[in-house]
């Protein structure tokens, strides 16, 4: 069974994916994380993805769908975080699920107002090593630049800089948001309020998963 975590950049998909992993033991596939890993390792895929990611644009559909197709398996329930992001990716996912005889449990949409997203993204910091997410005001590290969890280096992602964020948010509005209607029409969309403490948002996510898992 596959669940999608859907939302704009900065809506808390990564944080809630970690919570779901810890509480329900689901697998977690984040296309953004997969690209960042490839960039770090200097692979051909990473070089290609970097051309698009640096300006906050989407990596071409066929590249993303191919990458997800190689990773998706029926081993255990899994959350997809950051995929699909366009209607063709939604169709691509639907084909992959058919090919692999996997069911779509549902799509959880973390709804957060635009003004909050800007603030969350400009202040967001992430651990390069374990991916733990921080915020300079709401969740600072104990020691500046050092991860509380693994002592890895905590950085400001290049695509979380203000000039790139505006583009990422408009890409979401123009290319990704149409997927909401696509999943609503399929009767699998669960919309929740993504504002509040991470634990409050998680209790909303949890309620949906417990009812439908
Ligand atoms: P994220 O960490 O999910 O915000 O993704 C960071 C960046 O990776 C995005 O701004 C895109 O450039 C790229 N990316 C991640 N997922 C996708 C996707 N499903 N389709 C296209 N590009 C993606």
XYZ file of N, CA and C and ligand atoms in Angstrom:
662
model
N 0.844 -1.207 0.000
C 0.000 0.000 0.000
C 0.878 1.257 0.000
N 0.491 2.187 -0.857
C 1.266 3.431 -0.976
C 0.407 4.608 -0.501
N 1.000 5.482 0.295
C 0.341 6.728 0.701
C 1.147 7.896 0.158
N 0.450 8.927 -0.307
C 1.163 10.112 -0.788
C 1.038 11.231 0.228
N 2.165 11.880 0.509
C 2.118 13.109 1.311
C 2.266 14.248 0.336
N 1.251 15.076 0.294
C 1.165 16.099 -0.723
C 1.164 17.471 -0.064
N 1.874 18.434 -0.639
C 1.855 19.786 -0.082
C 2.923 20.633 -0.731
N 2.816 21.940 -0.552
C 3.785 22.872 -1.124
C 5.138 22.675 -0.439
N 6.212 23.190 -1.065
C 7.508 23.171 -0.372
C 7.356 23.856 0.980
N 7.868 23.234 2.021
C 7.794 23.842 3.358
C 6.519 23.505 4.114
N 5.678 22.643 3.549
C 4.409 22.341 4.235
C 4.587 21.291 5.332
N 5.770 20.683 5.394
C 6.029 19.731 6.484
C 5.991 18.276 6.038
N 6.105 18.025 4.738
C 6.036 16.643 4.241
C 7.158 15.781 4.822
N 8.373 16.347 4.829
C 9.521 15.570 5.320
C 9.365 15.230 6.792
N 8.961 16.232 7.588
C 8.797 16.025 9.031
C 7.709 14.991 9.301
N 6.580 15.132 8.640
C 5.476 14.190 8.888
C 5.807 12.794 8.357
N 6.591 12.714 7.283
C 7.008 11.391 6.784
C 7.814 10.674 7.853
N 8.708 11.420 8.500
C 9.525 10.810 9.558
C 8.639 10.332 10.701
N 7.635 11.138 11.058
C 6.715 10.741 12.133
C 5.960 9.463 11.763
N 5.512 9.392 10.511
C 4.757 8.205 10.068
C 5.665 6.972 10.079
N 6.897 7.182 9.607
C 7.870 6.079 9.608
C 8.046 5.531 11.008
N 8.241 6.459 11.964
C 8.513 6.049 13.342
C 7.296 5.380 13.966
N 6.107 5.887 13.711
C 4.910 5.386 14.389
C 4.324 4.144 13.704
N 4.369 4.128 12.369
C 3.702 3.043 11.647
C 4.678 2.069 10.975
N 5.975 2.405 10.965
C 6.957 1.512 10.333
C 6.876 1.502 8.813
N 6.283 2.533 8.226
C 6.218 2.610 6.759
C 7.610 2.904 6.193
N 7.813 2.512 4.923
C 8.988 2.959 4.199
C 8.776 4.411 3.774
N 9.837 5.085 3.348
C 9.734 6.503 2.971
C 10.570 6.755 1.722
N 9.907 7.203 0.666
C 10.642 7.583 -0.547
C 10.441 9.066 -0.804
N 11.507 9.833 -0.716
C 11.431 11.262 -1.022
C 12.244 11.501 -2.288
N 11.577 11.968 -3.339
C 12.300 12.187 -4.603
C 13.353 13.291 -4.423
N 13.031 14.313 -3.614
C 14.011 15.384 -3.355
C 15.269 14.796 -2.698
N 15.079 13.941 -1.688
C 16.228 13.315 -1.007
C 17.025 12.446 -1.983
N 16.291 11.728 -2.855
C 16.993 10.847 -3.803
C 17.870 11.672 -4.752
N 17.326 12.813 -5.207
C 18.134 13.681 -6.077
C 19.332 14.250 -5.324
N 19.099 14.692 -4.069
C 20.214 15.284 -3.309
C 21.326 14.253 -3.086
N 20.937 12.995 -2.860
C 21.929 11.930 -2.657
C 22.745 11.741 -3.947
N 22.043 11.741 -5.081
C 22.734 11.582 -6.357
C 23.670 12.754 -6.657
N 23.251 13.956 -6.259
C 24.103 15.136 -6.483
C 25.374 15.002 -5.641
N 25.178 14.585 -4.384
C 26.313 14.431 -3.469
C 27.308 13.399 -4.004
N 26.744 12.321 -4.595
C 27.605 11.246 -5.087
C 28.139 11.528 -6.490
N 27.682 12.631 -7.089
C 28.183 13.032 -8.416
C 27.753 12.113 -9.544
N 26.614 11.443 -9.419
C 26.158 10.538 -10.487
C 25.625 11.347 -11.678
N 25.424 10.640 -12.815
C 24.878 11.297 -14.013
C 23.470 11.833 -13.709
N 22.696 11.041 -12.970
C 21.338 11.473 -12.601
C 21.404 12.750 -11.751
N 22.345 12.783 -10.821
C 22.510 13.947 -9.952
C 22.863 15.191 -10.754
N 23.760 15.025 -11.746
C 24.176 16.180 -12.560
C 22.986 16.719 -13.347
N 22.186 15.796 -13.863
C 21.012 16.205 -14.642
C 20.017 16.942 -13.725
N 19.745 16.344 -12.561
C 18.755 16.928 -11.641
C 19.190 18.317 -11.172
N 20.475 18.467 -10.934
C 21.011 19.739 -10.418
C 20.697 20.917 -11.330
N 20.721 20.662 -12.652
C 20.421 21.737 -13.626
C 19.057 22.373 -13.342
N 18.111 21.557 -12.902
C 16.747 22.043 -12.674
C 16.560 22.503 -11.229
N 17.130 21.749 -10.301
C 16.908 22.028 -8.875
C 17.485 23.368 -8.438
N 18.613 23.753 -9.046
C 19.287 24.974 -8.567
C 18.397 26.205 -8.710
N 17.520 26.201 -9.704
C 16.624 27.352 -9.887
C 15.218 27.089 -9.347
N 15.017 25.958 -8.723
C 13.700 25.647 -8.159
C 12.723 25.101 -9.182
N 13.251 24.635 -10.345
C 12.357 24.048 -11.350
C 12.253 22.541 -11.164
N 11.264 21.949 -11.829
C 11.073 20.507 -11.682
C 11.977 19.731 -12.638
N 12.470 18.618 -12.157
C 13.244 17.689 -12.977
C 12.238 17.052 -13.952
N 12.639 16.786 -15.225
C 11.664 16.268 -16.198
C 10.946 14.996 -15.726
N 9.668 14.922 -16.104
C 8.806 13.831 -15.642
C 9.412 12.442 -15.869
N 9.939 12.210 -17.105
C 10.394 10.845 -17.419
C 11.561 10.439 -16.515
N 12.390 11.416 -16.129
C 13.537 11.116 -15.252
C 13.013 10.703 -13.864
N 12.046 11.471 -13.354
C 11.527 11.202 -12.004
C 10.756 9.883 -11.979
N 9.915 9.676 -12.978
C 9.088 8.456 -12.987
C 9.993 7.216 -13.069
N 11.045 7.305 -13.907
C 11.981 6.177 -14.034
C 12.657 5.883 -12.703
N 13.065 6.939 -12.010
C 13.775 6.765 -10.728
C 12.843 6.133 -9.687
N 11.609 6.622 -9.603
C 10.666 6.075 -8.618
C 10.339 4.614 -8.959
N 10.190 4.340 -10.264
C 9.859 2.967 -10.702
C 10.907 1.976 -10.225
N 12.170 2.397 -10.183
C 13.229 1.475 -9.741
C 13.188 1.232 -8.239
N 12.621 2.162 -7.506
C 12.651 2.061 -6.037
C 11.377 1.481 -5.429
N 10.250 1.660 -6.123
C 8.966 1.232 -5.533
C 8.904 -0.278 -5.426
N 8.571 -0.767 -4.254
C 8.423 -2.214 -4.140
C 7.253 -2.527 -3.227
N 6.835 -3.761 -3.276
C 5.651 -4.149 -2.513
C 6.007 -4.651 -1.124
N 7.287 -4.498 -0.744
C 7.747 -5.085 0.516
C 6.942 -4.665 1.740
N 6.738 -3.361 1.880
C 5.960 -2.879 3.026
C 5.274 -1.575 2.641
N 4.263 -1.140 3.421
C 3.617 0.121 3.097
C 4.658 1.233 3.013
N 4.399 2.175 2.145
C 5.410 3.201 1.895
C 4.759 4.570 1.679
N 5.449 5.608 2.144
C 4.988 6.972 1.902
C 5.819 7.548 0.774
N 5.154 8.158 -0.171
C 5.855 8.908 -1.210
C 5.778 10.378 -0.849
N 6.924 11.014 -0.778
C 7.019 12.402 -0.325
C 7.630 13.222 -1.466
N 6.823 14.132 -2.017
C 7.334 14.985 -3.104
C 7.131 14.397 -4.483
N 6.377 13.327 -4.582
C 6.052 12.702 -5.870
C 4.646 12.134 -5.773
N 3.784 12.326 -6.761
C 3.979 13.060 -8.008
C 3.847 14.563 -7.815
N 4.388 15.303 -8.775
C 4.351 16.765 -8.717
C 3.742 17.374 -9.967
N 3.368 16.544 -10.936
C 2.691 17.033 -12.151
C 1.635 15.995 -12.524
N 0.693 16.406 -13.393
C -0.329 15.431 -13.828
C 0.303 14.229 -14.547
N 1.271 14.442 -15.483
C 1.889 13.255 -16.098
C 2.560 12.339 -15.065
N 3.114 12.910 -13.999
C 3.688 12.049 -12.951
C 2.590 11.278 -12.233
N 1.424 11.911 -12.048
C 0.280 11.218 -11.426
C -0.126 10.018 -12.271
N -0.172 10.224 -13.595
C -0.508 9.121 -14.505
C 0.593 8.060 -14.468
N 1.851 8.535 -14.436
C 2.991 7.614 -14.376
C 2.926 6.752 -13.129
N 2.571 7.371 -12.012
C 2.474 6.619 -10.754
C 1.357 5.584 -10.848
N 0.247 6.007 -11.424
C -0.879 5.093 -11.548
C -0.461 3.848 -12.355
N 0.305 4.041 -13.438
C 0.789 2.903 -14.231
C 1.743 2.029 -13.425
N 2.636 2.684 -12.667
C 3.593 1.913 -11.855
C 2.861 1.044 -10.835
N 1.823 1.632 -10.206
C 1.076 0.882 -9.182
C 0.400 -0.330 -9.827
N -0.156 -0.131 -11.029
C -0.792 -1.258 -11.737
C 0.238 -2.349 -12.043
N 1.390 -1.915 -12.600
C 2.437 -2.883 -12.976
C 2.891 -3.699 -11.788
N 2.976 -3.042 -10.616
C 3.529 -3.717 -9.437
C 2.431 -4.247 -8.519
N 1.185 -4.182 -8.981
C 0.025 -4.615 -8.186
C 0.024 -3.990 -6.788
N 0.234 -2.687 -6.757
C 0.213 -1.966 -5.480
C -1.037 -1.102 -5.406
N -1.563 -0.942 -4.192
C -2.759 -0.114 -4.020
C -2.379 1.267 -3.500
N -3.169 2.261 -3.890
C -2.982 3.609 -3.342
C -3.915 3.756 -2.141
N -3.311 3.916 -0.936
C -4.128 4.063 0.275
C -4.855 5.397 0.273
N -4.143 6.460 -0.077
C -4.745 7.783 -0.120
C -3.680 8.851 -0.269
N -4.162 10.074 -0.388
C -3.283 11.228 -0.566
C -3.576 12.208 0.569
N -2.573 12.479 1.394
C -2.783 13.410 2.502
C -2.199 14.763 2.110
N -3.072 15.750 2.042
C -2.642 17.095 1.639
C -2.458 17.961 2.879
N -1.229 18.418 3.111
C -0.922 19.309 4.235
C -1.107 20.746 3.748
N -2.208 21.343 4.154
C -2.540 22.680 3.644
C -1.940 23.762 4.550
N -1.109 24.626 3.957
C -0.440 25.701 4.713
C -0.514 26.996 3.888
N -0.926 28.130 4.499
C -1.006 29.380 3.735
C 0.357 29.833 3.199
N 0.305 30.513 2.060
C 1.509 30.956 1.359
C 2.465 31.746 2.271
N 1.895 32.657 3.089
C 2.752 33.511 3.927
C 3.547 32.667 4.936
N 2.934 31.627 5.468
C 3.648 30.741 6.404
C 4.759 29.971 5.695
N 4.489 29.596 4.441
C 5.471 28.785 3.709
C 6.772 29.560 3.522
N 6.649 30.829 3.151
C 7.821 31.681 2.934
C 8.693 31.698 4.192
N 8.031 31.949 5.315
C 8.724 32.046 6.589
C 9.385 30.714 6.971
N 8.632 29.642 6.770
C 9.185 28.326 7.113
C 10.412 28.006 6.272
N 10.335 28.318 4.956
C 11.432 27.930 4.065
C 12.682 28.782 4.250
N 12.500 30.105 4.446
C 13.697 30.941 4.589
C 14.433 30.603 5.891
N 13.683 30.183 6.925
C 14.326 29.869 8.205
C 14.706 28.405 8.354
N 14.368 27.595 7.358
C 14.620 26.152 7.483
C 16.105 25.823 7.340
N 16.563 24.905 8.161
C 17.923 24.386 8.062
C 17.815 22.863 8.132
N 18.704 22.175 7.411
C 18.624 20.707 7.441
C 19.988 20.084 7.687
N 19.948 18.921 8.314
C 21.201 18.200 8.546
C 21.592 17.486 7.258
N 22.838 17.725 6.835
C 23.337 17.144 5.592
C 23.442 15.624 5.712
N 23.646 15.154 6.956
C 23.897 13.731 7.152
C 22.604 12.930 7.340
N 21.736 13.341 8.283
C 20.562 12.501 8.579
C 19.250 13.124 8.102
N 19.289 14.362 7.625
C 18.071 14.973 7.079
C 17.153 15.602 8.113
N 17.562 15.584 9.396
C 16.719 16.216 10.422
C 16.482 17.687 10.038
N 15.214 18.140 10.247
C 14.858 19.488 9.821
C 14.801 20.424 11.033
N 15.403 21.611 10.908
C 15.389 22.629 11.973
C 14.812 23.925 11.427
N 14.565 24.884 12.333
C 14.166 26.226 11.913
C 14.862 27.215 12.836
N 15.416 28.283 12.253
C 16.219 29.196 13.075
C 15.442 29.797 14.248
N 14.114 29.981 14.085
C 13.310 30.549 15.185
C 12.540 29.486 15.962
N 11.889 28.571 15.247
C 10.958 27.635 15.914
C 11.624 26.378 16.447
N 12.726 25.967 15.811
C 13.391 24.736 16.271
C 14.890 24.841 15.986
N 15.584 25.712 16.745
C 17.022 25.868 16.473
C 17.824 24.665 16.986
N 19.008 24.474 16.430
C 19.900 23.426 16.951
C 20.457 23.930 18.286
N 20.850 23.013 19.159
C 21.416 23.416 20.442
C 22.750 24.124 20.211
N 23.577 23.518 19.344
C 24.877 24.119 19.022
C 24.801 24.572 17.564
N 25.122 25.824 17.311
C 24.926 26.354 15.965
C 25.616 25.516 14.880
N 24.819 25.145 13.868
C 25.377 24.440 12.708
C 25.627 22.967 12.929
N 25.246 22.450 14.129
C 25.512 21.026 14.416
C 24.201 20.313 14.754
N 23.987 19.172 14.110
C 22.736 18.435 14.305
C 22.650 17.836 15.711
N 21.500 18.053 16.365
C 21.290 17.499 17.713
C 21.215 15.974 17.677
N 20.763 15.423 16.543
C 20.543 13.977 16.465
C 21.836 13.223 16.165
N 22.586 13.690 15.136
C 23.741 12.873 14.697
C 25.050 13.661 14.654
N 25.010 14.927 15.059
C 26.183 15.808 15.038
C 26.689 16.109 13.634
N 25.838 15.833 12.611
C 26.202 16.183 11.232
C 26.136 17.694 11.049
N 26.568 18.130 9.845
C 26.576 19.578 9.559
C 25.173 20.036 9.162
N 24.695 21.100 9.809
C 23.357 21.622 9.502
C 23.491 22.820 8.560
N 22.811 22.721 7.418
C 23.009 23.735 6.364
C 21.702 24.409 5.939
N 21.864 25.503 5.211
C 20.738 26.195 4.577
C 20.735 25.705 3.131
N 19.708 24.932 2.744
C 19.681 24.405 1.378
C 19.715 25.556 0.379
N 20.469 25.387 -0.719
C 20.543 26.445 -1.731
C 19.179 26.819 -2.267
N 18.304 25.798 -2.401
C 16.985 26.110 -2.967
C 16.013 26.612 -1.898
N 16.496 26.818 -0.664
C 15.683 27.490 0.368
C 16.073 28.970 0.484
N 16.845 29.476 -0.455
C 17.192 30.904 -0.449
C 16.046 31.673 -1.122
N 15.761 32.921 -0.632
C 14.552 33.634 -1.071
C 14.331 33.697 -2.576
N 15.412 33.902 -3.356
C 15.209 34.080 -4.802
C 14.709 32.789 -5.460
N 15.054 31.641 -4.899
C 14.625 30.361 -5.493
C 13.249 29.954 -4.946
N 12.981 30.334 -3.688
C 11.724 29.922 -3.053
C 10.509 30.420 -3.827
N 10.539 31.691 -4.251
C 9.389 32.240 -4.985
C 9.070 31.355 -6.183
N 10.116 30.953 -6.899
C 9.882 30.117 -8.078
C 9.321 28.755 -7.686
N 9.856 28.160 -6.608
C 9.359 26.839 -6.188
C 7.884 26.920 -5.828
N 7.494 28.026 -5.167
C 6.088 28.148 -4.775
C 5.203 28.361 -6.003
N 5.701 29.097 -6.993
C 4.846 29.285 -8.166
C 4.808 28.006 -9.008
N 5.895 27.239 -9.013
C 5.872 25.928 -9.698
C 4.813 25.041 -9.037
N 4.742 25.102 -7.705
C 3.738 24.291 -6.995
C 2.328 24.692 -7.448
N 2.074 26.009 -7.449
C 0.728 26.483 -7.824
C 0.356 26.072 -9.242
N 1.314 26.235 -10.167
C 0.990 26.024 -11.582
C 1.035 24.566 -12.004
N 2.023 23.816 -11.498
C 2.217 22.457 -12.029
C 1.745 21.359 -11.084
N 1.791 21.614 -9.782
C 1.492 20.536 -8.835
C 0.062 20.594 -8.318
N -0.416 21.806 -8.049
C -1.757 21.920 -7.457
C -2.869 21.250 -8.284
N -2.757 21.254 -9.646
C -3.805 20.561 -10.418
C -3.993 19.087 -10.024
N -2.982 18.496 -9.398
C -3.119 17.088 -8.968
C -4.170 16.931 -7.872
N -4.470 18.037 -7.155
C -5.462 17.945 -6.073
C -6.810 17.518 -6.640
N -7.183 18.126 -7.761
C -8.471 17.784 -8.375
C -8.419 16.331 -8.895
N -7.278 15.981 -9.462
C -7.088 14.626 -10.007
C -7.362 13.569 -8.922
N -6.792 13.791 -7.715
C -6.983 12.808 -6.644
C -8.342 12.964 -5.963
N -8.870 14.196 -5.955
C -10.200 14.396 -5.382
C -11.225 13.610 -6.218
N -11.068 13.710 -7.544
C -11.993 12.996 -8.436
C -11.894 11.484 -8.255
N -10.737 11.011 -7.834
C -10.573 9.560 -7.599
C -11.108 9.167 -6.222
N -11.480 10.191 -5.407
C -12.053 9.919 -4.078
C -11.031 9.491 -3.040
N -9.746 9.896 -3.231
C -8.710 9.432 -2.291
C -7.993 10.587 -1.591
N -8.548 11.808 -1.714
C -7.853 12.970 -1.162
C -8.310 13.280 0.262
N -7.345 13.414 1.190
C -7.635 13.809 2.574
C -6.894 15.112 2.824
N -7.668 16.180 3.044
C -7.058 17.501 3.226
C -6.942 17.778 4.716
N -5.776 18.159 5.211
C -5.692 18.519 6.626
C -4.991 19.865 6.805
N -5.255 20.480 7.949
C -4.636 21.748 8.282
C -3.177 21.466 8.678
N -2.245 22.036 7.910
C -0.822 21.779 8.168
C -0.188 22.826 9.069
N -1.017 23.697 9.669
C -0.483 24.751 10.543
C -0.524 24.266 11.989
N 0.516 24.595 12.752
C 0.552 24.209 14.165
C 1.814 23.454 14.475
N 1.922 23.028 15.728
C 3.078 22.232 16.150
C 3.119 20.955 15.326
N 4.317 20.457 15.088
C 4.455 19.228 14.301
C 3.647 18.076 14.921
N 3.594 18.022 16.273
C 2.849 16.937 16.931
C 1.340 17.076 16.708
N 0.860 18.336 16.661
C -0.584 18.548 16.400
C -0.928 18.112 14.977
N -0.056 18.506 14.033
C -0.318 18.129 12.637
C -0.265 16.605 12.523
N 0.705 15.999 13.234
C 0.809 14.543 13.141
C -0.436 13.852 13.682
N -1.053 14.417 14.718
C -2.246 13.738 15.243
C -3.368 13.751 14.188
N -3.388 14.785 13.335
C -4.384 14.808 12.237
C -4.043 13.750 11.178
N -2.752 13.640 10.897
C -2.307 12.641 9.906
C -2.627 11.234 10.420
N -2.330 11.046 11.700
C -2.489 9.744 12.337
C -3.951 9.270 12.279
N -4.846 10.230 12.529
C -6.264 9.880 12.531
C -6.687 9.297 11.174
N -6.189 9.912 10.113
C -6.538 9.434 8.770
C -5.944 8.048 8.529
N -4.681 7.881 8.905
C -4.034 6.592 8.652
C -4.669 5.480 9.472
N -5.023 5.774 10.729
C -5.619 4.730 11.572
C -6.978 4.297 11.022
N -7.721 5.253 10.488
C -9.056 4.908 9.958
C -8.962 4.132 8.655
N -7.890 4.373 7.901
C -7.870 3.841 6.535
C -6.758 2.836 6.252
N -5.966 2.533 7.248
C -4.788 1.670 7.040
C -5.199 0.195 7.060
P 11.938 18.676 -2.278
O 13.034 18.304 -1.358
O 10.836 17.654 -2.338
O 11.403 20.071 -2.031
O 12.561 18.698 -3.762
C 13.651 19.536 -4.088
C 13.748 19.690 -5.591
O 13.941 18.419 -6.210
C 12.508 20.259 -6.281
O 12.478 21.687 -6.217
C 12.702 19.746 -7.701
O 13.696 20.489 -8.395
C 13.267 18.352 -7.465
N 12.175 17.356 -7.345
C 11.831 16.631 -6.249
N 10.778 15.838 -6.498
C 10.438 16.073 -7.787
C 9.416 15.581 -8.641
N 8.509 14.690 -8.212
N 9.362 16.046 -9.914
C 10.265 16.939 -10.379
N 11.242 17.456 -9.619
C 11.345 17.038 -8.341
